[in-house]
Amino acid sequence: MDLSYTPEEEAFRKRVRDWVEANKPTREERGSHGGHLAWQARLHEAGFLGASWPVEHGGAGLSEMEQAILTEEMARGDAPQPVGTMGITWVGPAILKYGSDAQKKRFVSRILSGEDLWATGYSEPNAGSDMFNTQTRAVPDGDDYVINGQKVWTTQAHVANWFFLLVRTSSDGHKVAGLTVLLIPMDTPGVEVRPIQQITGDSEFNEVFLRDVRVPRDSILGNEGQGYEIVSSALINERAGIASGIRFDRSLEQLIDTARARGVSKDPVWRQEIADLAIKARIMRASGLRVLSDQLHGRFTPHTSAAMKCISTLLTQRFSETGVAIEGAKGVLLEGEGREGVDWAYRYLSDRMYTIAGGTSEIQRNIVAERILGLPRR
Ligand SMILES: Cc1cc2nc3c(=O)[nH]c(=O)nc-3n(C[C@H](O)[C@H](O)[C@H](O)COP(=O)(O)OP(=O)(O)OC[C@H]3O[C@@H](n4cnc5c(N)ncnc54)[C@H](O)[C@@H]3O)c2cc1C
C-alpha cells in the first residue's frame, strides 16, 4: 500500500493537531462527567464525530484516511475518548443499519451531540458469552411489551438516558430466533440501576433490574427475532472500537519516560523489554494500517476485529505490567498515594477488563479459528 499522505490529508492532519492542542479537555474537565460532555460537544461542533456517518444525520462524512488521521492525532494529543463512545461506536451504526426512518431521525444526531447517552444491555448473570441463553423476557401486551429480567456489567447505565436492550420475545424454535433488540428510555418505571464497584475503585458498570417495564411495541429495532444479528454486528464494531482505542505509541513514550525517571533507561534488561514492546507497538501500527488499506480496497473481513482486539488486549496489559515493574515498590501505589507520573498501577488494574469486555479473549480466538482460519467448529 502507499503510506504517503496527499497534501490535502497533510493539511487535514495539521488542522486536527492544532485543534486538539487548543481544545482538549482541561484537567478539571477530565475529572467530571459535565467536563466530558462538554468535550464531546466541542468534538461534535468541530465535525470530528461520526466520521463515516451520513451528513444528513449529523455525521462528519470523512474519508477512511481522514478518520485514521483523526484517531492518530487524538492519540498523539492524549485527548480522551468522548463520553458517548458506546453510542458512537456501535449503537448509532446499528440504528443507521437496522432502524426505521423515524428512529434514525430521533436518535442518531443526538448520539453525536451527547444529548443522549446509551447503555447496552446484553449480558445477564447466566448469559455472557452465551447470548442464546438470554432470559430477560419481553411479552406483548396490547400495544406494549412488558419486560422482566436482569442485566449485568452494564457500562454507563448510571449516566445513560437510553438503553439498547437485548430481550427474548419468543422461546419457540432455535434459541437464536427469539432474540430481539428494544430501544427504551432508562427512566421507564421498573428499571432499577445498581452500580458495581470495580477493582480500580471506579464504578463504571452496573446491574440493571427490569420489573414489569412497559414500553410501546415500536421500541423494537429491526424486527422481532433479529436481535442476534443486530448484536453480533454491534459487537464487531465494539471490538474494533476497543482495539483502535488502545494507544500504543503514547504508552511507549510514557514507558520510556518512566524508565528515564527511575534511572533504568540504560539497564540492558529493561532496554530489551522496552525494545520488544516498541517492536510490538510498531507491528500493531502496521496491522492497523493494513486493516485501513483493506477497508479502502474493499477487502475488509469484519471478524479481523476479533484478532485485533485479542492482540491489543495482551499488549496493553504487557505495557502496564512493565510500567509497574519498572517503578518497583512505588509501582503498586495509585495516584494520590504518594506517586507521580503515569498511573501505571491504575492502568494495570484497569487493563484487566480488556480480556473480558466486548467478548472474552477465548471467544475472540474461537472467532478467529472459525471465521478467519476456517477451522471446523467443535
Ligand atoms: C469492562 C467491562 C464492560 C462491560 N460492559 C458491558 C456492557 O456495557 N453491556 C453488556 O451487556 N455487557 C458488558 N460486559 C460484559 C461482558 O460482555 C461479559 O462479561 C463477557 O461477554 C463474558 O461473559 P461472562 O462474564 O458471563 O462470562 P462467561 O461467558 O460465563 O465466561 C466465563 C469463562 O468461560 C470462557 N468461555 C465461555 N464460553 C466459552 C467458549 N465457547 N469457548 C471457550 N471459552 C469460553 C470465557 O472466556 C470465560 O473465561 C462488560 C464487561 C467488562 C469487563
Coordinates of N, CA, C and O in Angstrom, one line a residue, residues 128-284:
G128 N -23.5 -14.5 29.2 CA -22.4 -13.5 28.8 C -22.0 -13.9 27.4 O -22.5 -13.5 26.4
S129 N -21.0 -14.8 27.4 CA -20.5 -15.4 26.1 C -21.7 -16.1 25.4 O -21.8 -16.0 24.1
D130 N -22.5 -16.7 26.2 CA -23.6 -17.5 25.6 C -24.9 -16.6 25.5 O -25.8 -16.7 26.3
M131 N -24.9 -15.8 24.4 CA -26.0 -14.9 24.2 C -27.3 -15.6 24.1 O -28.4 -15.1 24.4
F132 N -27.3 -16.9 23.5 CA -28.5 -17.6 23.3 C -29.3 -17.9 24.6 O -30.4 -18.2 24.6
N133 N -28.5 -17.8 25.7 CA -29.2 -18.1 27.0 C -29.9 -16.9 27.6 O -30.4 -17.0 28.7
T134 N -30.0 -15.8 26.9 CA -30.7 -14.6 27.4 C -32.1 -15.0 27.9 O -32.9 -15.6 27.3
Q135 N -32.3 -14.5 29.2 CA -33.6 -14.9 29.9 C -34.5 -13.7 30.0 O -35.7 -13.9 30.3
T136 N -34.0 -12.5 29.9 CA -34.9 -11.3 30.1 C -36.0 -11.3 29.0 O -35.7 -11.4 27.8
R137 N -37.2 -11.3 29.5 CA -38.3 -11.5 28.5 C -39.1 -10.3 28.3 O -39.3 -9.5 29.2
A138 N -39.5 -10.1 27.0 CA -40.5 -9.0 26.7 C -41.7 -9.7 26.1 O -41.7 -10.4 25.1
V139 N -42.8 -9.5 26.8 CA -44.1 -10.2 26.5 C -45.0 -9.2 25.9 O -45.3 -8.2 26.5
P140 N -45.6 -9.4 24.7 CA -46.5 -8.5 24.1 C -47.8 -8.4 25.0 O -48.3 -9.4 25.5
D141 N -48.2 -7.1 25.1 CA -49.5 -6.9 25.9 C -50.2 -5.7 25.2 O -49.8 -4.6 25.5
G142 N -51.1 -6.0 24.4 CA -51.8 -4.9 23.6 C -50.7 -4.2 22.7 O -50.0 -4.9 22.0
D143 N -50.6 -2.9 22.9 CA -49.7 -2.1 22.0 C -48.3 -2.1 22.7 O -47.4 -1.3 22.2
D144 N -48.1 -2.8 23.8 CA -46.9 -2.7 24.6 C -46.1 -4.0 24.6 O -46.7 -5.1 24.3
Y145 N -44.9 -3.9 25.1 CA -44.2 -5.1 25.6 C -44.0 -4.9 27.1 O -43.8 -3.7 27.6
V146 N -44.1 -6.0 27.9 CA -43.8 -5.9 29.3 C -42.6 -6.7 29.6 O -42.5 -7.9 29.2
I147 N -41.5 -6.0 30.1 CA -40.2 -6.6 30.2 C -39.9 -7.0 31.7 O -40.1 -6.2 32.6
N148 N -39.4 -8.2 31.9 CA -38.9 -8.7 33.2 C -37.6 -9.4 33.0 O -37.4 -10.2 32.1
G149 N -36.6 -9.1 33.9 CA -35.4 -9.8 33.9 C -34.3 -9.0 34.5 O -34.5 -8.0 35.2
Q150 N -33.0 -9.4 34.3 CA -31.9 -8.7 34.9 C -30.7 -8.7 33.9 O -30.4 -9.7 33.3
K151 N -30.0 -7.5 33.8 CA -28.8 -7.4 33.1 C -27.7 -7.1 34.1 O -27.9 -6.7 35.2
V152 N -26.4 -7.4 33.6 CA -25.3 -7.1 34.5 C -24.1 -6.6 33.7 O -24.1 -6.8 32.5
W153 N -23.2 -6.0 34.3 CA -22.0 -5.4 33.7 C -22.3 -4.3 32.7 O -21.7 -4.1 31.7
T154 N -23.4 -3.6 33.0 CA -24.0 -2.6 32.0 C -23.2 -1.3 32.2 O -23.5 -0.5 33.1
T155 N -22.3 -1.1 31.3 CA -21.4 0.1 31.4 C -22.3 1.4 31.2 O -23.2 1.4 30.3
Q156 N -22.0 2.4 32.0 CA -22.7 3.7 31.9 C -24.2 3.7 32.1 O -24.8 4.7 31.9
A157 N -24.8 2.6 32.6 CA -26.2 2.6 32.9 C -26.6 3.7 33.9 O -27.7 4.2 33.9
H158 N -25.7 4.1 34.8 CA -26.0 5.0 35.8 C -26.0 6.5 35.2 O -26.5 7.4 35.9
V159 N -25.4 6.7 34.1 CA -25.5 8.0 33.5 C -26.3 8.1 32.2 O -26.6 9.1 31.7
A160 N -26.6 6.9 31.6 CA -27.3 6.8 30.3 C -28.7 7.2 30.4 O -29.3 7.0 31.5
N161 N -29.3 7.8 29.4 CA -30.7 8.0 29.4 C -31.5 7.1 28.4 O -32.7 7.1 28.4
W162 N -30.7 6.3 27.6 CA -31.3 5.3 26.7 C -30.6 4.0 26.9 O -29.5 3.9 27.2
F163 N -31.4 2.9 26.6 CA -30.9 1.6 26.8 C -31.2 0.7 25.5 O -32.3 0.6 25.0
F164 N -30.1 0.2 25.0 CA -30.1 -0.7 23.8 C -30.1 -2.1 24.4 O -29.2 -2.7 24.9
L165 N -31.4 -2.7 24.5 CA -31.6 -3.8 25.3 C -31.9 -5.1 24.5 O -32.8 -5.1 23.7
L166 N -31.2 -6.2 24.8 CA -31.4 -7.5 24.2 C -32.4 -8.2 25.1 O -32.2 -8.4 26.3
V167 N -33.5 -8.7 24.5 CA -34.6 -9.4 25.2 C -35.0 -10.7 24.4 O -34.7 -10.8 23.3
R168 N -35.7 -11.6 25.2 CA -36.2 -12.7 24.5 C -37.7 -12.5 24.3 O -38.5 -12.2 25.2
T169 N -38.1 -12.5 23.0 CA -39.6 -12.3 22.7 C -40.3 -13.6 22.4 O -41.5 -13.7 22.2
S170 N -39.5 -14.7 22.2 CA -40.1 -16.0 22.0 C -39.1 -17.1 22.4 O -37.9 -17.0 22.3
S171 N -39.7 -18.2 22.8 CA -38.9 -19.4 23.2 C -39.1 -20.5 22.1 O -38.6 -21.6 22.3
D172 N -39.8 -20.2 21.1 CA -40.1 -21.2 20.1 C -38.9 -21.4 19.1 O -38.2 -20.5 18.9
G173 N -38.7 -22.6 18.6 CA -37.7 -22.9 17.6 C -36.3 -22.7 18.2 O -36.1 -22.9 19.5
H174 N -35.3 -22.4 17.4 CA -33.9 -22.3 17.8 C -33.8 -21.1 18.7 O -34.5 -20.1 18.5
K175 N -32.9 -21.2 19.8 CA -32.8 -20.1 20.8 C -32.5 -18.7 20.1 O -32.8 -17.7 20.6
V176 N -31.8 -18.8 19.0 CA -31.4 -17.5 18.3 C -32.6 -16.8 17.8 O -32.6 -15.6 17.7
A177 N -33.7 -17.6 17.4 CA -34.8 -17.0 16.7 C -35.6 -16.0 17.6 O -36.3 -15.1 17.1
G178 N -35.6 -16.2 18.9 CA -36.5 -15.4 19.8 C -35.8 -14.2 20.4 O -36.4 -13.5 21.3
L179 N -34.6 -13.8 19.9 CA -33.9 -12.6 20.5 C -34.3 -11.4 19.7 O -34.3 -11.4 18.4
T180 N -34.5 -10.3 20.4 CA -34.9 -9.0 19.8 C -34.3 -7.9 20.6 O -34.0 -8.0 21.8
V181 N -34.0 -6.8 19.8 CA -33.4 -5.6 20.5 C -34.5 -4.5 20.6 O -35.2 -4.2 19.7
L182 N -34.6 -4.0 21.8 CA -35.5 -2.8 22.1 C -34.7 -1.6 22.5 O -33.6 -1.7 23.1
L183 N -35.2 -0.4 22.1 CA -34.6 0.8 22.5 C -35.5 1.5 23.5 O -36.6 1.9 23.1
I184 N -35.1 1.6 24.7 CA -36.0 2.1 25.7 C -35.4 3.2 26.6 O -34.2 3.2 26.8
P185 N -36.2 4.1 27.1 CA -35.7 5.2 27.9 C -35.3 4.6 29.3 O -36.0 3.7 29.8
M186 N -34.2 5.0 29.8 CA -33.6 4.4 31.0 C -34.5 4.8 32.2 O -34.5 4.1 33.2
D187 N -35.3 5.9 32.1 CA -36.1 6.3 33.2 C -37.5 5.7 33.2 O -38.4 6.1 33.9
T188 N -37.7 4.6 32.4 CA -39.0 4.0 32.3 C -39.3 3.3 33.7 O -38.4 2.7 34.3
P189 N -40.5 3.5 34.3 CA -40.8 2.9 35.6 C -40.5 1.4 35.5 O -40.8 0.7 34.6
G190 N -39.8 0.9 36.6 CA -39.5 -0.5 36.7 C -38.0 -0.8 36.4 O -37.6 -1.9 36.6
V191 N -37.3 0.2 35.8 CA -35.9 0.0 35.6 C -35.1 0.5 36.8 O -35.2 1.6 37.2
E192 N -34.3 -0.4 37.4 CA -33.5 -0.1 38.5 C -32.0 -0.3 38.3 O -31.7 -1.5 37.8
V193 N -31.2 0.7 38.5 CA -29.8 0.6 38.2 C -29.0 0.5 39.5 O -29.2 1.4 40.4
R194 N -28.1 -0.5 39.7 CA -27.3 -0.6 40.9 C -25.8 -0.7 40.5 O -25.4 -1.7 39.9
P195 N -25.0 0.3 40.8 CA -23.6 0.4 40.5 C -22.8 -0.8 41.1 O -23.1 -1.3 42.2
I196 N -21.8 -1.2 40.3 CA -20.9 -2.3 40.8 C -19.5 -1.6 41.0 O -19.1 -0.9 40.1
Q197 N -18.9 -1.8 42.1 CA -17.5 -1.2 42.2 C -16.5 -2.1 41.7 O -16.5 -3.3 41.9
Q198 N -15.6 -1.5 40.9 CA -14.5 -2.3 40.2 C -13.3 -2.3 41.0 O -13.1 -1.6 42.0
I199 N -12.3 -3.1 40.6 CA -11.1 -3.3 41.4 C -10.3 -2.0 41.4 O -9.5 -1.7 42.3
T200 N -10.5 -1.1 40.4 CA -9.8 0.2 40.4 C -10.5 1.2 41.5 O -9.9 2.3 41.7
G201 N -11.6 0.9 42.0 CA -12.4 1.8 42.9 C -13.4 2.6 42.1 O -14.3 3.1 42.7
D202 N -13.3 2.6 40.7 CA -14.4 3.3 39.9 C -15.6 2.4 39.9 O -15.6 1.2 40.2
S203 N -16.7 3.1 39.5 CA -18.0 2.3 39.3 C -18.5 2.7 37.9 O -19.3 3.6 37.8
E204 N -18.0 2.0 36.9 CA -18.4 2.4 35.5 C -19.5 1.5 35.0 O -20.1 1.8 34.0
F205 N -19.6 0.3 35.7 CA -20.7 -0.6 35.2 C -21.7 -1.0 36.4 O -21.4 -0.7 37.5
N206 N -22.8 -1.6 36.0 CA -23.9 -1.7 36.9 C -24.7 -3.0 36.7 O -24.6 -3.6 35.6
E207 N -25.5 -3.3 37.7 CA -26.6 -4.3 37.5 C -27.8 -3.5 37.1 O -28.0 -2.4 37.6
V208 N -28.6 -4.1 36.2 CA -29.9 -3.4 35.9 C -31.0 -4.4 36.0 O -31.0 -5.5 35.4
F209 N -31.9 -4.0 36.9 CA -33.1 -4.9 37.1 C -34.3 -4.3 36.4 O -34.5 -3.1 36.4
L210 N -35.1 -5.2 35.7 CA -36.2 -4.8 35.0 C -37.5 -5.5 35.5 O -37.5 -6.7 35.4
R211 N -38.4 -4.7 36.1 CA -39.6 -5.3 36.7 C -40.8 -4.7 36.1 O -41.1 -3.6 36.3
D212 N -41.6 -5.5 35.4 CA -42.8 -5.1 34.7 C -42.6 -3.7 34.0 O -43.4 -2.8 34.2
V213 N -41.6 -3.7 33.2 CA -41.2 -2.4 32.5 C -42.1 -2.4 31.2 O -42.0 -3.3 30.4
R214 N -42.9 -1.4 31.1 CA -43.9 -1.4 30.0 C -43.4 -0.4 28.9 O -43.2 0.8 29.3
V215 N -43.2 -0.8 27.7 CA -42.7 0.1 26.6 C -43.5 -0.2 25.4 O -44.0 -1.3 25.2
P216 N -43.7 0.8 24.5 CA -44.5 0.6 23.3 C -43.9 -0.4 22.4 O -42.6 -0.5 22.3
R217 N -44.7 -1.1 21.6 CA -44.2 -2.1 20.6 C -43.2 -1.5 19.6 O -42.3 -2.2 19.1
D218 N -43.4 -0.2 19.3 CA -42.5 0.4 18.3 C -41.1 0.7 18.9 O -40.3 1.4 18.2
S219 N -40.8 0.3 20.1 CA -39.5 0.4 20.7 C -38.5 -0.6 20.0 O -37.3 -0.5 20.2
I220 N -39.0 -1.4 19.2 CA -38.2 -2.5 18.6 C -37.2 -1.9 17.5 O -37.6 -1.0 16.8
L221 N -36.0 -2.5 17.5 CA -35.1 -2.1 16.5 C -35.0 -3.3 15.5 O -34.8 -4.4 15.9
G222 N -35.3 -3.0 14.2 CA -35.3 -4.1 13.2 C -36.6 -4.8 13.5 O -37.7 -4.2 13.7
N223 N -36.5 -6.2 13.4 CA -37.7 -7.0 13.6 C -37.6 -7.9 14.8 O -36.5 -8.1 15.3
E224 N -38.7 -8.4 15.2 CA -38.7 -9.5 16.3 C -37.8 -10.6 15.7 O -38.0 -11.0 14.6
G225 N -36.9 -11.2 16.6 CA -36.1 -12.3 16.2 C -34.8 -11.9 15.5 O -34.0 -12.7 15.1
Q226 N -34.6 -10.6 15.3 CA -33.4 -10.1 14.6 C -32.3 -9.7 15.6 O -31.2 -9.2 15.2
G227 N -32.6 -9.9 16.9 CA -31.6 -9.5 17.9 C -30.2 -10.0 17.8 O -29.2 -9.3 18.0
Y228 N -30.1 -11.3 17.5 CA -28.8 -11.9 17.4 C -27.9 -11.3 16.3 O -26.8 -10.9 16.5
E229 N -28.6 -11.1 15.2 CA -27.9 -10.5 14.0 C -27.4 -9.0 14.4 O -26.3 -8.6 14.2
I230 N -28.3 -8.3 15.0 CA -28.0 -6.9 15.4 C -26.9 -6.8 16.4 O -26.0 -6.0 16.2
V231 N -27.0 -7.6 17.4 CA -26.0 -7.6 18.5 C -24.6 -8.1 17.9 O -23.6 -7.5 18.3
S232 N -24.7 -9.1 17.1 CA -23.4 -9.6 16.6 C -22.7 -8.5 15.7 O -21.5 -8.3 15.8
S233 N -23.5 -7.8 15.0 CA -22.9 -6.7 14.1 C -22.4 -5.6 15.0 O -21.3 -5.0 14.8
A234 N -23.2 -5.3 16.1 CA -22.7 -4.2 17.1 C -21.4 -4.7 17.8 O -20.5 -3.9 18.0
L235 N -21.3 -6.0 18.1 CA -20.1 -6.5 18.8 C -18.9 -6.3 17.9 O -17.8 -6.1 18.4
I236 N -19.0 -6.5 16.6 CA -17.9 -6.3 15.7 C -17.4 -4.9 15.8 O -16.2 -4.6 15.9
N237 N -18.3 -3.9 15.8 CA -17.9 -2.5 15.9 C -17.3 -2.3 17.3 O -16.4 -1.5 17.4
E238 N -17.9 -2.9 18.3 CA -17.3 -2.7 19.7 C -15.9 -3.2 19.8 O -15.0 -2.5 20.3
R239 N -15.6 -4.4 19.2 CA -14.3 -4.9 19.3 C -13.3 -4.1 18.5 O -12.2 -3.8 18.9
A240 N -13.7 -3.6 17.3 CA -12.9 -2.8 16.5 C -12.6 -1.5 17.3 O -11.5 -0.9 17.3
G241 N -13.6 -1.0 18.0 CA -13.5 0.3 18.8 C -12.5 0.1 19.9 O -11.7 0.9 20.2
I242 N -12.6 -1.1 20.6 CA -11.7 -1.3 21.7 C -10.3 -1.4 21.2 O -9.4 -0.7 21.7
A243 N -10.1 -2.1 20.1 CA -8.7 -2.3 19.5 C -8.1 -0.9 19.1 O -7.0 -0.6 19.4
S244 N -9.0 -0.1 18.4 CA -8.4 1.1 17.9 C -8.3 2.2 19.0 O -7.6 3.2 18.9
G245 N -9.0 2.0 20.1 CA -8.9 3.0 21.2 C -7.7 2.8 22.1 O -7.4 3.7 22.9
I246 N -7.0 1.7 21.9 CA -5.8 1.5 22.7 C -4.6 2.1 22.0 O -4.4 1.9 20.8
R247 N -3.8 2.9 22.8 CA -2.9 3.8 22.1 C -1.4 3.4 22.5 O -0.9 3.9 23.5
F248 N -0.8 2.6 21.6 CA 0.5 2.1 22.0 C 1.6 3.1 21.8 O 2.6 3.0 22.6
D249 N 1.5 3.9 20.8 CA 2.6 4.9 20.6 C 2.8 5.8 21.8 O 3.9 6.0 22.3
R250 N 1.7 6.2 22.3 CA 1.7 7.1 23.5 C 2.2 6.3 24.8 O 3.0 6.8 25.5
S251 N 1.7 5.0 24.9 CA 2.1 4.2 26.0 C 3.6 4.0 26.0 O 4.3 4.0 27.0
L252 N 4.2 3.8 24.8 CA 5.6 3.6 24.6 C 6.4 4.8 25.1 O 7.4 4.7 25.9
E253 N 5.9 6.0 24.7 CA 6.6 7.3 25.1 C 6.6 7.3 26.6 O 7.6 7.7 27.3
Q254 N 5.4 7.0 27.2 CA 5.3 7.1 28.7 C 6.2 6.0 29.4 O 6.8 6.3 30.4
L255 N 6.3 4.9 28.8 CA 7.2 3.8 29.4 C 8.6 4.3 29.4 O 9.3 4.1 30.3
I256 N 9.0 4.9 28.3 CA 10.4 5.4 28.2 C 10.7 6.5 29.2 O 11.7 6.5 29.9
D257 N 9.6 7.4 29.3 CA 9.8 8.5 30.3 C 9.9 7.9 31.7 O 10.7 8.3 32.5
T258 N 9.1 6.8 32.0 CA 9.1 6.2 33.3 C 10.5 5.6 33.6 O 11.1 5.7 34.6
A259 N 11.1 4.9 32.5 CA 12.4 4.3 32.7 C 13.4 5.3 32.9 O 14.3 5.1 33.8
R260 N 13.3 6.5 32.2 CA 14.3 7.6 32.5 C 14.2 8.1 33.9 O 15.2 8.3 34.6
A261 N 12.9 8.3 34.3 CA 12.7 8.9 35.6 C 13.2 8.0 36.7 O 13.7 8.4 37.8
R262 N 13.1 6.7 36.5 CA 13.6 5.7 37.5 C 15.1 5.4 37.3 O 15.6 4.5 38.1
G263 N 15.7 6.0 36.3 CA 17.2 5.8 36.1 C 17.5 4.4 35.6 O 18.6 4.0 35.8
V264 N 16.6 3.8 34.9 CA 16.9 2.4 34.4 C 16.9 2.4 32.9 O 17.0 1.3 32.3
S265 N 16.9 3.5 32.2 CA 16.8 3.5 30.8 C 18.1 3.0 30.1 O 18.0 2.6 28.9
K266 N 19.2 2.8 30.8 CA 20.4 2.2 30.3 C 20.6 0.8 30.7 O 21.5 0.1 30.4
D267 N 19.7 0.3 31.6 CA 19.8 -1.0 32.1 C 19.5 -2.0 30.9 O 18.4 -1.9 30.3
P268 N 20.4 -3.0 30.6 CA 20.2 -3.8 29.4 C 18.9 -4.6 29.5 O 18.2 -4.9 28.5
V269 N 18.5 -5.0 30.7 CA 17.3 -5.9 30.8 C 16.1 -5.1 30.5 O 15.2 -5.5 29.7
W270 N 16.0 -3.9 31.0 CA 14.8 -3.0 30.7 C 14.8 -2.5 29.3 O 13.8 -2.4 28.6
R271 N 16.0 -2.2 28.8 CA 16.1 -1.8 27.4 C 15.6 -2.9 26.5 O 14.9 -2.6 25.5
Q272 N 16.0 -4.1 26.8 CA 15.5 -5.2 26.0 C 14.0 -5.3 26.0 O 13.3 -5.5 25.0
E273 N 13.4 -5.2 27.2 CA 12.0 -5.3 27.4 C 11.2 -4.2 26.6 O 10.3 -4.4 25.9
I274 N 11.8 -3.0 26.8 CA 11.1 -1.8 26.1 C 11.3 -1.9 24.6 O 10.4 -1.6 23.8
A275 N 12.5 -2.4 24.1 CA 12.7 -2.6 22.7 C 11.7 -3.6 22.1 O 11.1 -3.4 21.1
D276 N 11.4 -4.6 22.9 CA 10.5 -5.7 22.4 C 9.1 -5.0 22.3 O 8.3 -5.3 21.3
L277 N 8.7 -4.2 23.3 CA 7.4 -3.6 23.3 C 7.3 -2.6 22.1 O 6.2 -2.4 21.5
A278 N 8.4 -1.9 21.9 CA 8.5 -0.9 20.8 C 8.2 -1.6 19.5 O 7.5 -1.1 18.6
I279 N 8.8 -2.8 19.3 CA 8.6 -3.6 18.1 C 7.2 -4.0 17.9 O 6.5 -3.8 16.9
K280 N 6.6 -4.4 19.1 CA 5.2 -4.9 19.0 C 4.3 -3.7 18.7 O 3.2 -3.9 18.0
A281 N 4.6 -2.6 19.3 CA 3.8 -1.4 19.1 C 3.8 -1.0 17.6 O 2.8 -0.7 17.0
R282 N 5.0 -1.2 17.0 CA 5.1 -0.9 15.6 C 4.3 -1.9 14.7 O 3.7 -1.5 13.8
I283 N 4.4 -3.1 15.2 CA 3.6 -4.2 14.5 C 2.1 -3.8 14.5 O 1.4 -3.9 13.5
M284 N 1.6 -3.4 15.7 CA 0.2 -3.0 15.8 C -0.1 -1.9 14.9 O -1.2 -1.8 14.3

